[in-house]
XYZ file of C-alpha atoms in Angstrom:
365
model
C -49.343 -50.221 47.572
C -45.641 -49.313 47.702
C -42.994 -49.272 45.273
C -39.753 -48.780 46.773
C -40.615 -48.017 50.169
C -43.183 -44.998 48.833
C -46.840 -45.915 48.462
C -48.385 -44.986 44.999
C -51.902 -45.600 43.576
C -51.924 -46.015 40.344
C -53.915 -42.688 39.678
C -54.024 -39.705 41.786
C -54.542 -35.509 41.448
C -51.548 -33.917 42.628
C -53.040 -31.104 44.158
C -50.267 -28.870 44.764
C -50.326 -29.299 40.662
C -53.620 -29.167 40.262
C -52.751 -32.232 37.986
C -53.556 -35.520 37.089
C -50.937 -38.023 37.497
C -50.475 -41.920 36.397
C -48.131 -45.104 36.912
C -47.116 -45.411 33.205
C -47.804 -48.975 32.647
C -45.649 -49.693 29.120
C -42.665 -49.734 30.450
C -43.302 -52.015 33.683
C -41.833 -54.246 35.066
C -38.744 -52.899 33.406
C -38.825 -49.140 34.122
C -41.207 -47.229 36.669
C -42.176 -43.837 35.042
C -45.178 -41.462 36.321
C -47.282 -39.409 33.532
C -49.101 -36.212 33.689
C -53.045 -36.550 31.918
C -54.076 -32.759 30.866
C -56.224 -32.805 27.484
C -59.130 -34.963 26.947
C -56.328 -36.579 23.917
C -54.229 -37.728 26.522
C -57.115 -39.308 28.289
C -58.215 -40.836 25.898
C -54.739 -42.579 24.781
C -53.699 -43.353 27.951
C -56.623 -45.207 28.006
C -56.517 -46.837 24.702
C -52.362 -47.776 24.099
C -52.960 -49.235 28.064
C -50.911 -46.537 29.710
C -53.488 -47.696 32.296
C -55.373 -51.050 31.988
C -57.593 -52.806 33.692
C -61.514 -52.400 34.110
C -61.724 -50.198 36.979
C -58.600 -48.451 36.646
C -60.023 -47.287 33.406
C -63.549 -46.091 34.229
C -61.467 -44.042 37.415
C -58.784 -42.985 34.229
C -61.940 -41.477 32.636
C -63.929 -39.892 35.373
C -60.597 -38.210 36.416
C -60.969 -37.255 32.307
C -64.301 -35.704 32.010
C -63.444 -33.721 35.335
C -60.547 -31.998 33.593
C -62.718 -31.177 29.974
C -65.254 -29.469 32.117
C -62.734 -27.139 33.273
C -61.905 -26.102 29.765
C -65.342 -26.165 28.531
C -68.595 -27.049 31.041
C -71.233 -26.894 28.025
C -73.850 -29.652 28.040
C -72.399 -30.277 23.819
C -68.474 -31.012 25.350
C -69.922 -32.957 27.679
C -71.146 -35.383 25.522
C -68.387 -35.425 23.165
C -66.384 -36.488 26.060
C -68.581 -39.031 26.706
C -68.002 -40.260 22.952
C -64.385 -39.490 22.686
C -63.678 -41.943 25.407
C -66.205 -44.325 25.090
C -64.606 -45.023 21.878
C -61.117 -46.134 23.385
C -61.971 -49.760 24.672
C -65.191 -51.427 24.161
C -65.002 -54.528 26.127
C -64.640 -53.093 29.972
C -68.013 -52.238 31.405
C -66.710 -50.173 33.877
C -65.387 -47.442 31.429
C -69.149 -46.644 30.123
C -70.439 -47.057 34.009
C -68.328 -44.177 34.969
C -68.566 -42.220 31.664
C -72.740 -43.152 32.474
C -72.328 -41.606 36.605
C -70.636 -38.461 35.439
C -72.920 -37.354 32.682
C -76.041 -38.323 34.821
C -74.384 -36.321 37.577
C -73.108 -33.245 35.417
C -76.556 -32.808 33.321
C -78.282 -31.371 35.839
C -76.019 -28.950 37.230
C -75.187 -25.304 35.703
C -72.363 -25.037 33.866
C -70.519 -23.133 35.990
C -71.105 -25.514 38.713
C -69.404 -28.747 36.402
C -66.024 -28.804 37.014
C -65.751 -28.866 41.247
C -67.961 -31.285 40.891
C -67.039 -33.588 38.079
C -63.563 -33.358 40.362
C -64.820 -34.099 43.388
C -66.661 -37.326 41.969
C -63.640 -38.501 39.936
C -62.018 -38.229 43.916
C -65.304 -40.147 45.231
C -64.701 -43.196 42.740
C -61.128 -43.276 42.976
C -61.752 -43.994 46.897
C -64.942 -46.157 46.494
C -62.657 -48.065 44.372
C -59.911 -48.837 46.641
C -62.130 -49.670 49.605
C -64.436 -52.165 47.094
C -60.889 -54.055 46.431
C -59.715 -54.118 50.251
C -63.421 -55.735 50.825
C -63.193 -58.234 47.758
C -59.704 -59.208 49.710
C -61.313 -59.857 52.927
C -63.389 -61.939 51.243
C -61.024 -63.902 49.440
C -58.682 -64.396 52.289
C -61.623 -66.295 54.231
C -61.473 -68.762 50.968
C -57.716 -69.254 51.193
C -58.183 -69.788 55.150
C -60.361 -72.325 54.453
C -58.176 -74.045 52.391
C -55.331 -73.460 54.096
C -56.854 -75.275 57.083
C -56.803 -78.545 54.965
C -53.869 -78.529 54.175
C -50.921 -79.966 55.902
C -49.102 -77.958 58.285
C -46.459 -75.901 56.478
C -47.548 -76.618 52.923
C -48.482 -73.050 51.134
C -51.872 -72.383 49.609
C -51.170 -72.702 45.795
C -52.895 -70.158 43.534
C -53.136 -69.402 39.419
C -53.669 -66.236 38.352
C -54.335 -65.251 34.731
C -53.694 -61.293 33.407
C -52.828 -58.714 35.805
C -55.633 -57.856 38.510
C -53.660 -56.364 40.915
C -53.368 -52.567 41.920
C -52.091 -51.276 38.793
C -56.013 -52.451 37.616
C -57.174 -50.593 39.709
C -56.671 -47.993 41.776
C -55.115 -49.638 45.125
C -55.444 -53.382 46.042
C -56.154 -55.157 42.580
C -58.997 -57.526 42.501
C -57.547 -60.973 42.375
C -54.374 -59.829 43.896
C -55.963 -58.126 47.025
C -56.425 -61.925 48.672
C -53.198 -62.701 48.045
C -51.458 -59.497 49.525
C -54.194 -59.444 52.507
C -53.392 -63.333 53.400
C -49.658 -62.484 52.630
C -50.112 -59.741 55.304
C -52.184 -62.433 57.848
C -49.377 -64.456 57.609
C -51.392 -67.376 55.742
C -48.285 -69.193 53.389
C -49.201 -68.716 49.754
C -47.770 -69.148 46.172
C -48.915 -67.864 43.349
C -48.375 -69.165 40.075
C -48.370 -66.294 37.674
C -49.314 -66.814 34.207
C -46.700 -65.129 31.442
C -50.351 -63.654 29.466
C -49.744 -63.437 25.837
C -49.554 -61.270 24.161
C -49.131 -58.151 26.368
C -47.161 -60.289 28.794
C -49.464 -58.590 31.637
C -47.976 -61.538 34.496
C -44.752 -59.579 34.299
C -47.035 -56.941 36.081
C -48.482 -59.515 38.855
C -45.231 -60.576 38.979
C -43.693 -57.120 39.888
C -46.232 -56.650 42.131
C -46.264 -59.676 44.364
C -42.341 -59.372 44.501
C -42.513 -55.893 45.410
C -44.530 -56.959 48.563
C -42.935 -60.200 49.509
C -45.288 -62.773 48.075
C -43.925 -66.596 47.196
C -44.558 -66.418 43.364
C -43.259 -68.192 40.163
C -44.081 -66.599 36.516
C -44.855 -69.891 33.853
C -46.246 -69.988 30.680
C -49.600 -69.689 29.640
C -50.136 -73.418 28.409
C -48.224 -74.658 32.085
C -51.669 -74.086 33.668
C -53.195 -77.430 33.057
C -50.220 -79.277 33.692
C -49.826 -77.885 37.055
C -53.573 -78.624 37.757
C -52.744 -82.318 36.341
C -49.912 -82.373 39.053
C -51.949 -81.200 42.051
C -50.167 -78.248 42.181
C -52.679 -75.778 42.417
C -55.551 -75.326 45.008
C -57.078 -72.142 43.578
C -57.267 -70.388 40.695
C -58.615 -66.724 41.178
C -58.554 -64.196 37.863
C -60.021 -60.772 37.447
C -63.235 -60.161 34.988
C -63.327 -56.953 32.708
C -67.308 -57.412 32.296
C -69.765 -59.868 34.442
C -73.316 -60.963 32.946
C -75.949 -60.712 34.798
C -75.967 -64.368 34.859
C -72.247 -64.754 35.861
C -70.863 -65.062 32.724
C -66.998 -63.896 32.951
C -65.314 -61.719 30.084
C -61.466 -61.047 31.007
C -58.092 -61.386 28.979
C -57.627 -63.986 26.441
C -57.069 -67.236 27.542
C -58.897 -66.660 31.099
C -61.611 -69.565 29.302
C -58.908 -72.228 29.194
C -57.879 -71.907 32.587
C -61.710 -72.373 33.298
C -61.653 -75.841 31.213
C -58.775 -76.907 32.668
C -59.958 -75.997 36.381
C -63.215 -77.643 35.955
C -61.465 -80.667 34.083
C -59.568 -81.001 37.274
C -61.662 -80.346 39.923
C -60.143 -76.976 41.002
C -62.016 -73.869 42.486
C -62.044 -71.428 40.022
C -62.994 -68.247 41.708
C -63.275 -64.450 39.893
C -62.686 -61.506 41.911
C -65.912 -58.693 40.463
C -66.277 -55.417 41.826
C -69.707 -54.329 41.200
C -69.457 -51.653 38.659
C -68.074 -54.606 36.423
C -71.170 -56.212 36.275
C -73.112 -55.385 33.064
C -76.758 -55.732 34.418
C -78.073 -55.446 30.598
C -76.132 -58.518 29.130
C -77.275 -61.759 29.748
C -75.542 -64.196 27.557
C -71.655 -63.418 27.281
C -70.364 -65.037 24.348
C -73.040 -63.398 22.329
C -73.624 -60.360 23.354
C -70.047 -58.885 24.988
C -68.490 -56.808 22.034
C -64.230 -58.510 22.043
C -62.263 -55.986 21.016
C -59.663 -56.464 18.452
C -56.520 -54.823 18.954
C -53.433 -54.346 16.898
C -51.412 -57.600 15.790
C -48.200 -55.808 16.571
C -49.087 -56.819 20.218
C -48.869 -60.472 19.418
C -45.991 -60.051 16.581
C -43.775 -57.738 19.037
C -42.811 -58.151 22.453
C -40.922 -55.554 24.548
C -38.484 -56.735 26.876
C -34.759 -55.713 28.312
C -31.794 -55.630 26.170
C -28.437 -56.921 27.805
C -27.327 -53.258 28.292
C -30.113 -52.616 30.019
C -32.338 -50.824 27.330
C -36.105 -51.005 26.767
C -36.300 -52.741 23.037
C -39.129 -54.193 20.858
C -38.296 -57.330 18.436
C -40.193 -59.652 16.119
C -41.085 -62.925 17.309
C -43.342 -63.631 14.233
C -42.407 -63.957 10.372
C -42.407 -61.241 8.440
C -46.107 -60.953 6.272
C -47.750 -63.381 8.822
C -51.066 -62.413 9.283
C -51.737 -61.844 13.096
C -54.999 -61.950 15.036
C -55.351 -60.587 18.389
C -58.586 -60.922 20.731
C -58.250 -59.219 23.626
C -60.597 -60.797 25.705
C -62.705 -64.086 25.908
C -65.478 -65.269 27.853
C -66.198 -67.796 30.795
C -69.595 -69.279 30.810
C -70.743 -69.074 34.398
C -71.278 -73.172 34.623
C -67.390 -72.808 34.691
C -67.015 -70.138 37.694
C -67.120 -71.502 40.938
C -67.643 -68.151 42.637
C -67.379 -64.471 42.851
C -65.657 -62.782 45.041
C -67.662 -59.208 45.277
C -66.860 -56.454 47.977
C -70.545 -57.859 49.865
C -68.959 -61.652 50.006
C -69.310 -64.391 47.521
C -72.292 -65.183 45.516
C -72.503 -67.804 42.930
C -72.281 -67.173 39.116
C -76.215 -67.564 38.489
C -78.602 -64.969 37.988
C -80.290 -65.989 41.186
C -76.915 -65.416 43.388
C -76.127 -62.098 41.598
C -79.369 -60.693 42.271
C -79.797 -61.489 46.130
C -76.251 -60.191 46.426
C -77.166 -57.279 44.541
C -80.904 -56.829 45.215
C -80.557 -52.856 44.844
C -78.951 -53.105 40.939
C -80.459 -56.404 40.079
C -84.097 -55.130 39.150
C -85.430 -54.569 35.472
């Protein structure tokens, strides 16, 4: 996508470098500011303090990071500490441990000497197999928002709810729930997008950004607004992200993602998730149970960085001081609440049964 008239993804290898390079995501919306990843430390908190975020941004963030230890040391003993030292940042998105899983099982077998090329050139193969899985999820998505669309009456825009931020900076290029909304944006199909604030990290501010920066009809609310507007008939669609996908259809993503579900199936809305594949967690079968929620620090929930009225990047309190403060990063959707998902092969229902004859080649055992 662009930014300013210059089109970024949100991860690349500057090769005239010979460098790593990032969209550091703390300071959006508020300041744009590009990092340089080096050490397998910097990988690893970039990763954790969500200098990147998002599911597949993070297993790319990763592969990009075992690439650059086997330059400095090849050995089959680094390359499992890699594995660990990473592994460790965020437990809840699959796709971190599917791409930490694709490089080892690629690396093992190779000489040493031979690692590094090629832990490079497959950190380049999933950074591109992750764009083009996000254009195909928004192909799909736009032929849902068509067919609403078509319904409607003439003039009237296509009213969408998004929860978190699953747009590009999620990813690599395109987002997830955000590439339907930029491809119909770009077919000329009327949209708007209500854009959910997302306590505590305030992660709508990114959607937000985003859908501005191309042009798309959008208006940023409050995280309790959601079931008001669906009350009001004010929303056709809601579409979120997922950060890990049972094998049954069961839908982990940010906090709050499961009240949007209630309040979508309380009102008879479409509530659609947009999955890549390498989000699905063949191995899991009931979410609530088994998904691991991380727990991260309360100063995300008791602090919240904004613009100061000259202009500055500050921090405040919102909380009292000695509150205790919790802070679940994630929840889950049971699948009876998802209405469909959006995959880069079309849209399956959440039930084993759909998963696996959309994905007969990764559904077995």
């Amino acid at each position: 996508m662009k930014v300013n008239g210059t089109p970024y993804r949100s991860i690349w290898f500057d090769h005239a470098k010979g460098e790593v390079r990032i969209i550091d995501q703390r300071w959006l919306p508020h300041d744009f500011r590009l990092a340089t990843l080096r050490s397998r430390d910097e990988f690893a908190t970039a990763i954790y303090e969500m200098w990147v975020r998002g599911a597949p941004l993070i297993g790319v963030t990763a592969a990009y990071g075992v690439a650059c230890d086997m330059a400095r040391d090849p050995s089959d003993a680094n390359l499992d500490q890699v594995w660990e030292v990473l592994h460790a940042t965020r437990p809840t998105a699959i796709n971190l441990r599917w791409a930490l899983d694709r490089c080892r099982a690629a690396l093992r077998p190779l000489a040493p000497a031979d690692r590094a090329a090629a832990a490079m050139a497959l950190a380049h193969d999933m950074a591109d197999e992750d764009v083009e899985i996000n254009r195909q999820i928004g192909l799909h998505g736009l032929a849902i928002i068509r067919a609403i669309a078509a319904k409607k009456p003439a003039g009237e825009p296509v009213r969408l709810l998004t929860h978190c931020n699953a747009g590009w900076l999620a990813t690599v290029d395109w987002g997830t729930a955000t590439s339907p909304m930029f491809h119909a944006a770009d077919a000329g199909v009327a949209i708007h997008v209500w854009v959910d604030e997302t306590r505590p990290r305030n992660q709508g501010a990114l959607t937000a950004w985003e859908l501005g920066s191309h042009g798309v009809s959008h208006q940023y609310v409050t995280d309790n607004a959601g079931g008001h507007l669906m009350q009001k008939g004010l929303v056709d669609m809601v579409i979120t992200g997922t950060d890990r996908t049972t094998r049954q259809g069961d839908v982990c993503n940010k906090i709050g993602t499961y009240l949007k579900a209630l309040a979508a199936h309380d009102n008879s809305v479409p509530f659609y998730v947009a999955l890549p594949s390498p989000t699905i967690d063949w191995t899991v079968t009931d979410g609530v149970r088994e998904i691991p929620i991380e727990e991260r620090n309360g100063r995300e929930v008791s602090h919240v960085q904004g613009t100061a009225a000259d202009g500055s990047i500050t921090e405040v309190r919102v909380t009292p001081e000695g509150s205790r403060v919790g802070n679940p990063a994630f929840d889950v959707t049971p699948a009876r609440l998802v209405t469909g998902l959006i995959t880069e092969r079309g849209v399956c229902p959440a039930t084993a049964e759909g998963m696996a004859a959309m994905f007969p080649d990764r559904a077995q055992g």
